[in-house]
mmCIF file of C-alpha atoms and ligand atoms in Angstrom:
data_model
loop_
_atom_site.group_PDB
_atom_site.id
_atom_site.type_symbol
_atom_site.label_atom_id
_atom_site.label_comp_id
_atom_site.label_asym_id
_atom_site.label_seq_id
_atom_site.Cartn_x
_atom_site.Cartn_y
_atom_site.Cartn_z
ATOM 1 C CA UNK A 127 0.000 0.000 0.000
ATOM 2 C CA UNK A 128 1.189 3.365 -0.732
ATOM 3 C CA UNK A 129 1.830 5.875 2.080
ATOM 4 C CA UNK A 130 -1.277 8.345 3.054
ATOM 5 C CA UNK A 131 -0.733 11.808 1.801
ATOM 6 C CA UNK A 132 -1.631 13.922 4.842
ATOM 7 C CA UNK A 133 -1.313 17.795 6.042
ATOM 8 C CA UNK A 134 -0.927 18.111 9.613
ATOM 9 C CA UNK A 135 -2.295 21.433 10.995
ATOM 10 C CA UNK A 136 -0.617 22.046 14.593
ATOM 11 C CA UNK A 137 0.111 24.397 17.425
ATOM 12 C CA UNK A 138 3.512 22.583 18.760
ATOM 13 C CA UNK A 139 3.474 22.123 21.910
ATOM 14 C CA UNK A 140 5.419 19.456 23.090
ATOM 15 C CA UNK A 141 2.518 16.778 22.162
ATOM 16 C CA UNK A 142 2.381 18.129 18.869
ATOM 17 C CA UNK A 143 6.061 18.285 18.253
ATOM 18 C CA UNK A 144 5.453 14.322 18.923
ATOM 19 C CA UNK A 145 2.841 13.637 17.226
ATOM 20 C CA UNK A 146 4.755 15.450 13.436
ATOM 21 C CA UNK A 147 7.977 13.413 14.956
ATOM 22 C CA UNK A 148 6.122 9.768 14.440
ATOM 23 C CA UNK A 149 5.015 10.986 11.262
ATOM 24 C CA UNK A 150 8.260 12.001 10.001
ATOM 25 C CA UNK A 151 9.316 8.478 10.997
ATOM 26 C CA UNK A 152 7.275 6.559 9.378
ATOM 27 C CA UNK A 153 8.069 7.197 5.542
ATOM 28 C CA UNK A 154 6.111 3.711 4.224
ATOM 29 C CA UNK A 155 2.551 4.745 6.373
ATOM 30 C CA UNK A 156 3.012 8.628 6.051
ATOM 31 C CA UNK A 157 3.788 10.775 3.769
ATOM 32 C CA UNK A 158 3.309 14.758 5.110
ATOM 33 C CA UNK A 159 2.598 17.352 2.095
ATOM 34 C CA UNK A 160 3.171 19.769 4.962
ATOM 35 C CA UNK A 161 2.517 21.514 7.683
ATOM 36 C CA UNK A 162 0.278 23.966 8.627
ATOM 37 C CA UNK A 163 0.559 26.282 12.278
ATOM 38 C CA UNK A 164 -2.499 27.653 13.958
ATOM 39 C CA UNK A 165 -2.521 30.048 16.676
ATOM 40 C CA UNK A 166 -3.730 27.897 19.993
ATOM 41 C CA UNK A 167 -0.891 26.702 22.655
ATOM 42 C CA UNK A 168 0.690 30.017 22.321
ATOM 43 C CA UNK A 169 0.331 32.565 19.789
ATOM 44 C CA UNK A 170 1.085 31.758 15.757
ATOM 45 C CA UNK A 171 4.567 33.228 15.405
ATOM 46 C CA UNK A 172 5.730 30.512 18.565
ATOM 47 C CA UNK A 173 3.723 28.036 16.631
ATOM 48 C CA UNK A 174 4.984 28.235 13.269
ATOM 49 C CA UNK A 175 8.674 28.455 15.136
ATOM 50 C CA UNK A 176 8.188 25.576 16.940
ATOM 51 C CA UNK A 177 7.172 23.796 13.649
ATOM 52 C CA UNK A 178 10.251 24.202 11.838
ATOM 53 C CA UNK A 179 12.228 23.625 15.322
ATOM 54 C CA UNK A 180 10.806 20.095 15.632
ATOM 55 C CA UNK A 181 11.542 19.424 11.658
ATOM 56 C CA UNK A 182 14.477 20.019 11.890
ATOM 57 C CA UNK A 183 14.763 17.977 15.047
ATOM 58 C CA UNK A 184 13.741 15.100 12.672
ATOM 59 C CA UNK A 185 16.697 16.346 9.796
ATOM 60 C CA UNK A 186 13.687 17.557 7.514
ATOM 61 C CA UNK A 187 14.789 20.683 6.156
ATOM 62 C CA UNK A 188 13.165 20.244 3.253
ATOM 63 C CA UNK A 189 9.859 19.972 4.863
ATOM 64 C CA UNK A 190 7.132 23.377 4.034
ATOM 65 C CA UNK A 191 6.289 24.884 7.233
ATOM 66 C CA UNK A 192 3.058 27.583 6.261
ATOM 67 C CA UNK A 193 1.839 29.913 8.695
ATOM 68 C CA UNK A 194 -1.935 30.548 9.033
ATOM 69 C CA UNK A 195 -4.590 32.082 10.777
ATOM 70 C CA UNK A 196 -3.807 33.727 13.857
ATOM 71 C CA UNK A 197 -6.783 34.099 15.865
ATOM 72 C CA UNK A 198 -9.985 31.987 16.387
ATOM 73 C CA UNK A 199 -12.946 33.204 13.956
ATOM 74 C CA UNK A 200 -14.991 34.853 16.171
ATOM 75 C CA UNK A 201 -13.218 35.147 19.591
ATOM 76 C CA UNK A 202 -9.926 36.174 21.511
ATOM 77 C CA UNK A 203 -7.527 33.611 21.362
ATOM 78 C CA UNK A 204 -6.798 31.785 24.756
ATOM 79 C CA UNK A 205 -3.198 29.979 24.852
ATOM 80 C CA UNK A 206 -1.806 27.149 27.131
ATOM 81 C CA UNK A 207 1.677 28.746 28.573
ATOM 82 C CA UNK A 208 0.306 27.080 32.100
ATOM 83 C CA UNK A 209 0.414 23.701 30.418
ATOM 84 C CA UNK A 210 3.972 23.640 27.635
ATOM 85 C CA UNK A 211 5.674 26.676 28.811
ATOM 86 C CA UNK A 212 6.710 30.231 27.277
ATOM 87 C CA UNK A 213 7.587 29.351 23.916
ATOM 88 C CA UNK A 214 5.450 26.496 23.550
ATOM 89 C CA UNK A 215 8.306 23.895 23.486
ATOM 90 C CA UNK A 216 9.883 24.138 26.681
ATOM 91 C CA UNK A 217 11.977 21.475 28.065
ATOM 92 C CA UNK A 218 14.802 20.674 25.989
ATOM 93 C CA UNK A 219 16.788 22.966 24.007
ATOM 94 C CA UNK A 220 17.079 23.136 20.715
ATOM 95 C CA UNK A 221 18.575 25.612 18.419
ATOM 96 C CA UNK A 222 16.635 28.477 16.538
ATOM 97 C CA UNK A 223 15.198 27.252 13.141
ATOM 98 C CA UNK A 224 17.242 27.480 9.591
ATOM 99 C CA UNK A 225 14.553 26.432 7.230
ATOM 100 C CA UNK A 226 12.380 29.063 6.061
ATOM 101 C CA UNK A 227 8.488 30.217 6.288
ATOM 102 C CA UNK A 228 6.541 29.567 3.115
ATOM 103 C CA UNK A 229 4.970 32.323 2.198
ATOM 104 C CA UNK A 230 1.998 31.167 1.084
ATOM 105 C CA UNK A 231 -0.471 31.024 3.678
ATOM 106 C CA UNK A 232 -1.510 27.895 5.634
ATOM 107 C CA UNK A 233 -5.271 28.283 4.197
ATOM 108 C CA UNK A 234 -4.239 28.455 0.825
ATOM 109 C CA UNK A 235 -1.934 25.790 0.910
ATOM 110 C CA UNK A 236 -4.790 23.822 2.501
ATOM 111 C CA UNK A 237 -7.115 24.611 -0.699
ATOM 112 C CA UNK A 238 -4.293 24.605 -3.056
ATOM 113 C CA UNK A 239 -3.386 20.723 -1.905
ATOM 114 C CA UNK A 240 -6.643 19.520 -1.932
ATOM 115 C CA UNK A 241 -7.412 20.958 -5.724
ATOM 116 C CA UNK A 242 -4.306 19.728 -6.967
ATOM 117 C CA UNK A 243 -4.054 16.121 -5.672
ATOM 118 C CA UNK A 244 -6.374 13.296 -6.757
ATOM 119 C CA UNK A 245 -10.057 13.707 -5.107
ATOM 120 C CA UNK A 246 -10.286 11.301 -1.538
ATOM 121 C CA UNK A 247 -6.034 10.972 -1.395
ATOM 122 C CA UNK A 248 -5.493 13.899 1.404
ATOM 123 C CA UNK A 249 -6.123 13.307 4.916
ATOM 124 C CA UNK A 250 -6.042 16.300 7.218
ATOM 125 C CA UNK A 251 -4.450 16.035 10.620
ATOM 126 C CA UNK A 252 -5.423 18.744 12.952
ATOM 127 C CA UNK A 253 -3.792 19.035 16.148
ATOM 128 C CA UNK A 254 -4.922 22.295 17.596
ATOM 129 C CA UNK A 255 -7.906 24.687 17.223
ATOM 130 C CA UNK A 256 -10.147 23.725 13.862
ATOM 131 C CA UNK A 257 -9.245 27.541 12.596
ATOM 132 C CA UNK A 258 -7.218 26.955 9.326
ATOM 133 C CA UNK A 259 -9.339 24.068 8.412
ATOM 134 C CA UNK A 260 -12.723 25.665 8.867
ATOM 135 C CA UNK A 261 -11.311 28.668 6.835
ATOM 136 C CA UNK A 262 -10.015 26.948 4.151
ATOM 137 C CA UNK A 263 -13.657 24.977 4.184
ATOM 138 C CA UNK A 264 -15.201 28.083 3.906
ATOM 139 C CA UNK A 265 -13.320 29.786 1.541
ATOM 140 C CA UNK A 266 -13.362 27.073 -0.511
ATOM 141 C CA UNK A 267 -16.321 24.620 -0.209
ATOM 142 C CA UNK A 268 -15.034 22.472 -2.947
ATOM 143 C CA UNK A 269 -12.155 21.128 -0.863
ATOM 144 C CA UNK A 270 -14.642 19.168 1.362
ATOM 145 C CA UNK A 271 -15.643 16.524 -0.781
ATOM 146 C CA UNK A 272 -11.994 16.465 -2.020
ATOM 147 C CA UNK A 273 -11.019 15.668 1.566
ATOM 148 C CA UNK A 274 -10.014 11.567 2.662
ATOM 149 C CA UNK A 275 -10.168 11.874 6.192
ATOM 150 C CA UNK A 276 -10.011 14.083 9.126
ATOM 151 C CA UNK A 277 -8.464 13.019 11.741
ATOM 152 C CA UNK A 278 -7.874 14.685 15.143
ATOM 153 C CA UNK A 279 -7.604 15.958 18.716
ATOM 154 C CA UNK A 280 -9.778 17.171 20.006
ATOM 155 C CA UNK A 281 -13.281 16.788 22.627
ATOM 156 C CA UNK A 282 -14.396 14.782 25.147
ATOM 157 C CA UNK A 283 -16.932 12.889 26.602
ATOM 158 C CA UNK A 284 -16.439 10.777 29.610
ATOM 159 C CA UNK A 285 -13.113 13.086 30.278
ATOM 160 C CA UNK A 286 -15.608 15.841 29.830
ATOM 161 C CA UNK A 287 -13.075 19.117 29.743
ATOM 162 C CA UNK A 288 -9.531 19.885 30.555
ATOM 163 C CA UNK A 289 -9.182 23.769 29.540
ATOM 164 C CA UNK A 290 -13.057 24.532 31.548
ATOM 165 C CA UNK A 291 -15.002 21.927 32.956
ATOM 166 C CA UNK A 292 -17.179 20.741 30.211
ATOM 167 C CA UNK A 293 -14.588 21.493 27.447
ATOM 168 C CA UNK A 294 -11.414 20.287 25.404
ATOM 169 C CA UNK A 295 -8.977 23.012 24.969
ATOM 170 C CA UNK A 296 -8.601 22.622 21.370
ATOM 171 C CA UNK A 297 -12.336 22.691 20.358
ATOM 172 C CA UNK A 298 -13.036 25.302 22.970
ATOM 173 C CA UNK A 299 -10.736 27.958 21.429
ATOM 174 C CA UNK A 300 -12.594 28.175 18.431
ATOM 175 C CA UNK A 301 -15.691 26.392 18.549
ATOM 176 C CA UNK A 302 -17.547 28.143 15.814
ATOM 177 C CA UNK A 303 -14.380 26.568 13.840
ATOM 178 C CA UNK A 304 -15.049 23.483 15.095
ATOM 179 C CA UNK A 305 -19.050 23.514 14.540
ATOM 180 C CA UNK A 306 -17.431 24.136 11.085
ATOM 181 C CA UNK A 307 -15.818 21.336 10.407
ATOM 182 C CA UNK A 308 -18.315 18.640 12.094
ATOM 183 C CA UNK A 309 -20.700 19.717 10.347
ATOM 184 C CA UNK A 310 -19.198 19.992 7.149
ATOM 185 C CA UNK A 311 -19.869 15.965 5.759
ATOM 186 C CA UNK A 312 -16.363 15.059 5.389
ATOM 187 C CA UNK A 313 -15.681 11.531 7.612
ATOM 188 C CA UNK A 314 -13.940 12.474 10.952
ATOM 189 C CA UNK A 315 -12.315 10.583 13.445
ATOM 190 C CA UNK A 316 -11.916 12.202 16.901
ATOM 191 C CA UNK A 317 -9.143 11.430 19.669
ATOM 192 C CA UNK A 318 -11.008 12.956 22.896
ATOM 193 C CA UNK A 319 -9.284 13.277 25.836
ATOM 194 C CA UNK A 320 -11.021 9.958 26.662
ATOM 195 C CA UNK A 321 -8.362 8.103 24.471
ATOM 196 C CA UNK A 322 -5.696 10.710 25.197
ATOM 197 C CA UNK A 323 -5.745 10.799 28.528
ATOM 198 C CA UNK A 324 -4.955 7.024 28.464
ATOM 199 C CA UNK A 325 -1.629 7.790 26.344
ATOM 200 C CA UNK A 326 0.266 8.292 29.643
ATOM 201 C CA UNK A 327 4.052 8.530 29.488
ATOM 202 C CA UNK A 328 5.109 6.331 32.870
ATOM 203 C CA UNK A 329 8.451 7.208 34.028
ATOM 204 C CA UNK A 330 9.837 3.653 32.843
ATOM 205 C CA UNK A 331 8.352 4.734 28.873
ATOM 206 C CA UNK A 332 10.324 8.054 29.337
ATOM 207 C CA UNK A 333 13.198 6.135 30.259
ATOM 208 C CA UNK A 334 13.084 4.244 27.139
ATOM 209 C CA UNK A 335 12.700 7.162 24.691
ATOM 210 C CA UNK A 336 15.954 8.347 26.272
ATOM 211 C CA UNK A 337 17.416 5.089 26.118
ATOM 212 C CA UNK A 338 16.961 5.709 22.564
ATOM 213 C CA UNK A 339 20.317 8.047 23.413
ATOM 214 C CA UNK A 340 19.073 10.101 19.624
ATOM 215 C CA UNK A 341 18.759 13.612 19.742
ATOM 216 C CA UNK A 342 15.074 12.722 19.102
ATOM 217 C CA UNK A 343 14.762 10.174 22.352
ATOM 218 C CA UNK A 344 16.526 12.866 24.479
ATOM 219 C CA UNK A 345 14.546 15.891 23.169
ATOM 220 C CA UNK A 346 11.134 13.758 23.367
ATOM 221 C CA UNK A 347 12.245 12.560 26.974
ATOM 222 C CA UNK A 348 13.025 16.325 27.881
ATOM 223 C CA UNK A 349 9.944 17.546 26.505
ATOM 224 C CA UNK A 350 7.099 15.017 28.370
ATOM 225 C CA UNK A 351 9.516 16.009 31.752
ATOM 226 C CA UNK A 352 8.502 19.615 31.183
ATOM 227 C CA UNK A 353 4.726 18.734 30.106
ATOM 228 C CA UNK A 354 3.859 16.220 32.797
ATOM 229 C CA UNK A 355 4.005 18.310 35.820
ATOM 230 C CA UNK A 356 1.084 20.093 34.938
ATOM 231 C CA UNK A 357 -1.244 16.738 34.446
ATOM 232 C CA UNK A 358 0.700 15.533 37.645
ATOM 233 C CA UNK A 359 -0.420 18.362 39.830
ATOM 234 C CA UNK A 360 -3.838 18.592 37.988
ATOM 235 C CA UNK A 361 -4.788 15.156 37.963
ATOM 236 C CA UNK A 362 -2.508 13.076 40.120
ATOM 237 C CA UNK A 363 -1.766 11.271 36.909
ATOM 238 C CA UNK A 364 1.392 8.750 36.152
ATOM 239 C CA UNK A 365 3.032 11.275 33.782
ATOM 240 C CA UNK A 366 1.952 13.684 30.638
ATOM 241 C CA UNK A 367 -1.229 12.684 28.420
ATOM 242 C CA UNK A 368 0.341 12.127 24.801
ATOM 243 C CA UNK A 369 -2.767 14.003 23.194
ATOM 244 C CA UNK A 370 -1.780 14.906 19.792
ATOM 245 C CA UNK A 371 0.571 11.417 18.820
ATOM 246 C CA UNK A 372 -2.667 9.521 19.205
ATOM 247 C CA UNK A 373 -3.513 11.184 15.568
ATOM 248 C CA UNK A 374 -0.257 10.100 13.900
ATOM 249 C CA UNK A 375 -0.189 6.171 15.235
ATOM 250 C CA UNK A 376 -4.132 6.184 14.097
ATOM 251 C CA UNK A 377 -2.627 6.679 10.560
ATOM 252 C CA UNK A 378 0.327 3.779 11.165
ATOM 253 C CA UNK A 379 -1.873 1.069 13.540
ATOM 254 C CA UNK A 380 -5.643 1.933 13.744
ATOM 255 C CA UNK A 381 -6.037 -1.335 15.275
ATOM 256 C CA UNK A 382 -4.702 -0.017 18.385
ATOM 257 C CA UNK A 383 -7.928 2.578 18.806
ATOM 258 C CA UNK A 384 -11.389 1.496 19.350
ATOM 259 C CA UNK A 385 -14.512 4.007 19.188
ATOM 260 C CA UNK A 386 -17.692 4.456 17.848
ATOM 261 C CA UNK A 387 -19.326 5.963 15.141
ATOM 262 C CA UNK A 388 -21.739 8.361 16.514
ATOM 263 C CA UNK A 389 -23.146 11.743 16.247
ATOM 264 C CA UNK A 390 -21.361 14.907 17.696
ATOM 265 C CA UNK A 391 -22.434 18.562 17.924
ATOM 266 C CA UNK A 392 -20.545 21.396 19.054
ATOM 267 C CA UNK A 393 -21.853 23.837 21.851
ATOM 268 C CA UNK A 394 -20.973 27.738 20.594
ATOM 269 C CA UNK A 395 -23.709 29.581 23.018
ATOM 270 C CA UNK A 396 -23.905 28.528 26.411
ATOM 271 C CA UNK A 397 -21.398 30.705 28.281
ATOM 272 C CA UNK A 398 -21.075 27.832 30.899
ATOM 273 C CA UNK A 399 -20.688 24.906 28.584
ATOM 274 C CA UNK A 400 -18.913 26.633 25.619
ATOM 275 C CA UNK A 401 -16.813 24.327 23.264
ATOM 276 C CA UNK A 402 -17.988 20.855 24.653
ATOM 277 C CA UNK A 403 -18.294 18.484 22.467
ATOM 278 C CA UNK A 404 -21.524 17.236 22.810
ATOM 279 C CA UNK A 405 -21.124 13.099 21.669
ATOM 280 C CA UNK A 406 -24.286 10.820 21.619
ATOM 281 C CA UNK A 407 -22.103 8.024 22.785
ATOM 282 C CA UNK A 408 -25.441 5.969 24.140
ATOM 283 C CA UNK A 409 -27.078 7.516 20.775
ATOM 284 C CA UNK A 410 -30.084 8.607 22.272
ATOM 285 C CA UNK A 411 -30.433 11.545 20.424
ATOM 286 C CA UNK A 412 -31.918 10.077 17.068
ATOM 287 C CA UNK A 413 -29.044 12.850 15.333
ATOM 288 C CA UNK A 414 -27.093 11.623 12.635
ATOM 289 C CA UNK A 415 -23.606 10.368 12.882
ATOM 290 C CA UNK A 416 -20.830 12.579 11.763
ATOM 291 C CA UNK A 417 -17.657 11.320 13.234
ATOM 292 C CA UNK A 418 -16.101 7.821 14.968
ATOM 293 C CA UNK A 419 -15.732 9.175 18.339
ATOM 294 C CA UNK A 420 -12.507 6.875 19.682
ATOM 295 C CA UNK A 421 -12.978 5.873 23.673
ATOM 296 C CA UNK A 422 -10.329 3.581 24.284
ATOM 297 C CA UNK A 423 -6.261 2.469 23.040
ATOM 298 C CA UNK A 424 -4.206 -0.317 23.424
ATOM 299 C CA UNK A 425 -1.082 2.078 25.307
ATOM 300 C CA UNK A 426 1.139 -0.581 25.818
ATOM 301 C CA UNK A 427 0.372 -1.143 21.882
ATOM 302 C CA UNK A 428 0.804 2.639 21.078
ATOM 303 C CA UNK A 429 4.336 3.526 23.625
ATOM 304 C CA UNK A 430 5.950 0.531 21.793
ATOM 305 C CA UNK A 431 5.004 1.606 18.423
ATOM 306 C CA UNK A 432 6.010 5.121 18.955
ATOM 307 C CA UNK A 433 9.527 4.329 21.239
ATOM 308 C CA UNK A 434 10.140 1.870 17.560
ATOM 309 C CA UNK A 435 9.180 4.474 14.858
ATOM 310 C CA UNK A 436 11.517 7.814 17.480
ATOM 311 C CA UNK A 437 14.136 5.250 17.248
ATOM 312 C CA UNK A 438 14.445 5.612 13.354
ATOM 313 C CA UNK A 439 14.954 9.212 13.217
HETATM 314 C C1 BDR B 176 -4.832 19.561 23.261
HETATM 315 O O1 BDR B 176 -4.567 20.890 23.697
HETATM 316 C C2 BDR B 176 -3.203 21.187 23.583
HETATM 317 O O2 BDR B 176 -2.753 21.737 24.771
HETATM 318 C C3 BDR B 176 -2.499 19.911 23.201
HETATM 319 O O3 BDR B 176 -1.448 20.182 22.293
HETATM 320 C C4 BDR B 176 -3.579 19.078 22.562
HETATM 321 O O4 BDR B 176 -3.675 19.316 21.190
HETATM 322 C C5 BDR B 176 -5.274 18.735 24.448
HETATM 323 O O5 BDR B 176 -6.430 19.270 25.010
HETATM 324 CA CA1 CA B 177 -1.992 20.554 19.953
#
């Protein structure tokens, strides 16, 4: 089988600098057209930084870092510099990026992609707020039936919230983006914090991505030091939630997810419940489904696959 053409959209963050790592390394599963920043962990110039920082991490110069929208559609943004730090990426250090911006903008790459490559052969990968996707969507509705797959963070159901209590940081930063985009027909799979927070890395799996002893195992060890203390404190947890990654190993080993296909609406009034994603898991609701809504991962399954594929880099 040939590798799935993909863009990732991101806001790196340690997670996401993860996540675009394990699809760097895995060339035969993967293939990324290119990445696209989003304001949402901290503000889009850190973002789009952070991007190139963590390709060249990988030795991918020649990967196209765009830049995109900067603020959520409707609202002021709200970052995450509680959670990954300053710059976004804190934890190890790594030296300031030498590959260039495109110019072209993230939304118009988006668009351009989808238009130029064979109709159902892009899957989009969003990792952060739905911004540059719904854009694109709505600048361009002819992209959506053009579009494979979405498939991303983002939501919750049994987890319920992380950033408020009812909602998911990325979907509650922009939810009229993400009303956008589920309901815009185009077949979505969702990694809630359900799944994600089950993507725990235990001190012993951080000891084996530095065992890797790669620039990549150190830097990847470094960064889930820096991120867990925050789901430590919060949640008395056994070490960082791997949020974004579960994306990227979806792509290499679905088998390792398990969900259900169900219907899922996004709340963009209520003041209290504002960006939860509203799943009919027990589909009472008679609604139509419009995503597969995962709930649960094999993690011994994913740490293995991902310490295996870091390794490679
Ligand atoms: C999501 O929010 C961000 O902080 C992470 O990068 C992840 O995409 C988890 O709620
Ligand atoms: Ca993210």
């Amino acid at each position: 089988m040939s590798a799935r053409k993909i863009i990732i959209d991101t806001d790196p963050g340690q997670d996401d600098a993860v996540a675009i790592l394990l699809a760097l390394a895995a060339p035969e599963e993967i293939e990324v057209l290119g990445i696209t920043a989003v304001a949402g962990n901290v503000p889009l110039h850190l973002t789009e930084r952070n991007a190139r920082i963590v390709c060249e991490l990988a030795g991918r110069h020649d990967m196209r870092v765009f830049a995109g929208c900067d603020a959520p559609l409707k609202r002021k943004l709200v970052t995450a510099e509680h959670v990954h730090g300053k710059t976004g990426l804190e934890g190890p250090v790594l030296p300031d990026p030498t590959m260039p911006l495109q110019d072209l903008h993230a939304v118009q790459f988006i668009i351009d992609t989808l238009r130029a490559e064979p109709e159902g052969s892009v899957t989009l990968c969003p990792l952060g707020p739905l911004t540059n996707i719904a854009t694109a969507l709505t600048e361009a509705p002819d992209i959506a039936p053009r579009v494979a797959e979405i498939v991303l963070m983002g939501g919750a159901y049994f987890e319920v919230g992380n950033i408020t209590p009812t909602a998911e940081f990325n979907i509650y930063v922009d939810p009229e983006a993400a009303e956008i985009v589920f309901k815009s027909g185009i077949s979505i799979t969702a990694m809630p914090l359900d799944v994600t927070h089950k993507a725990l890395v235990t001190a012993p799996r951080n000891d084996a991505f530095r065992a890797l002893g790669t620039p990549v195992g150190s830097a990847v060890a470094q960064m889930t030091d820096f991120f867990e203390r925050f789901d430590k404190e919060k949640y008395g947890s056994a070490g960082a939630p791997l949020h974004d990654p579960c994306v990227t190993a979806y792509l290499i080993r679905p088998d390792l997810f398990s969900g259900r296909h169900i219907n899922v609406e996004i709340e963009t009034r209520s003041d209290l419940t504002l960006g939860m994603t509203v799943a009919d898991w027990w589909r009472v609701s008679g609604r139509p489904a419009n995503a597969t809504f995962m709930g649960d991962l094999d993690a011994e399954g994913f740490f293995t696959l991902l310490t295996e594929r870091l390794a490679r880099l």
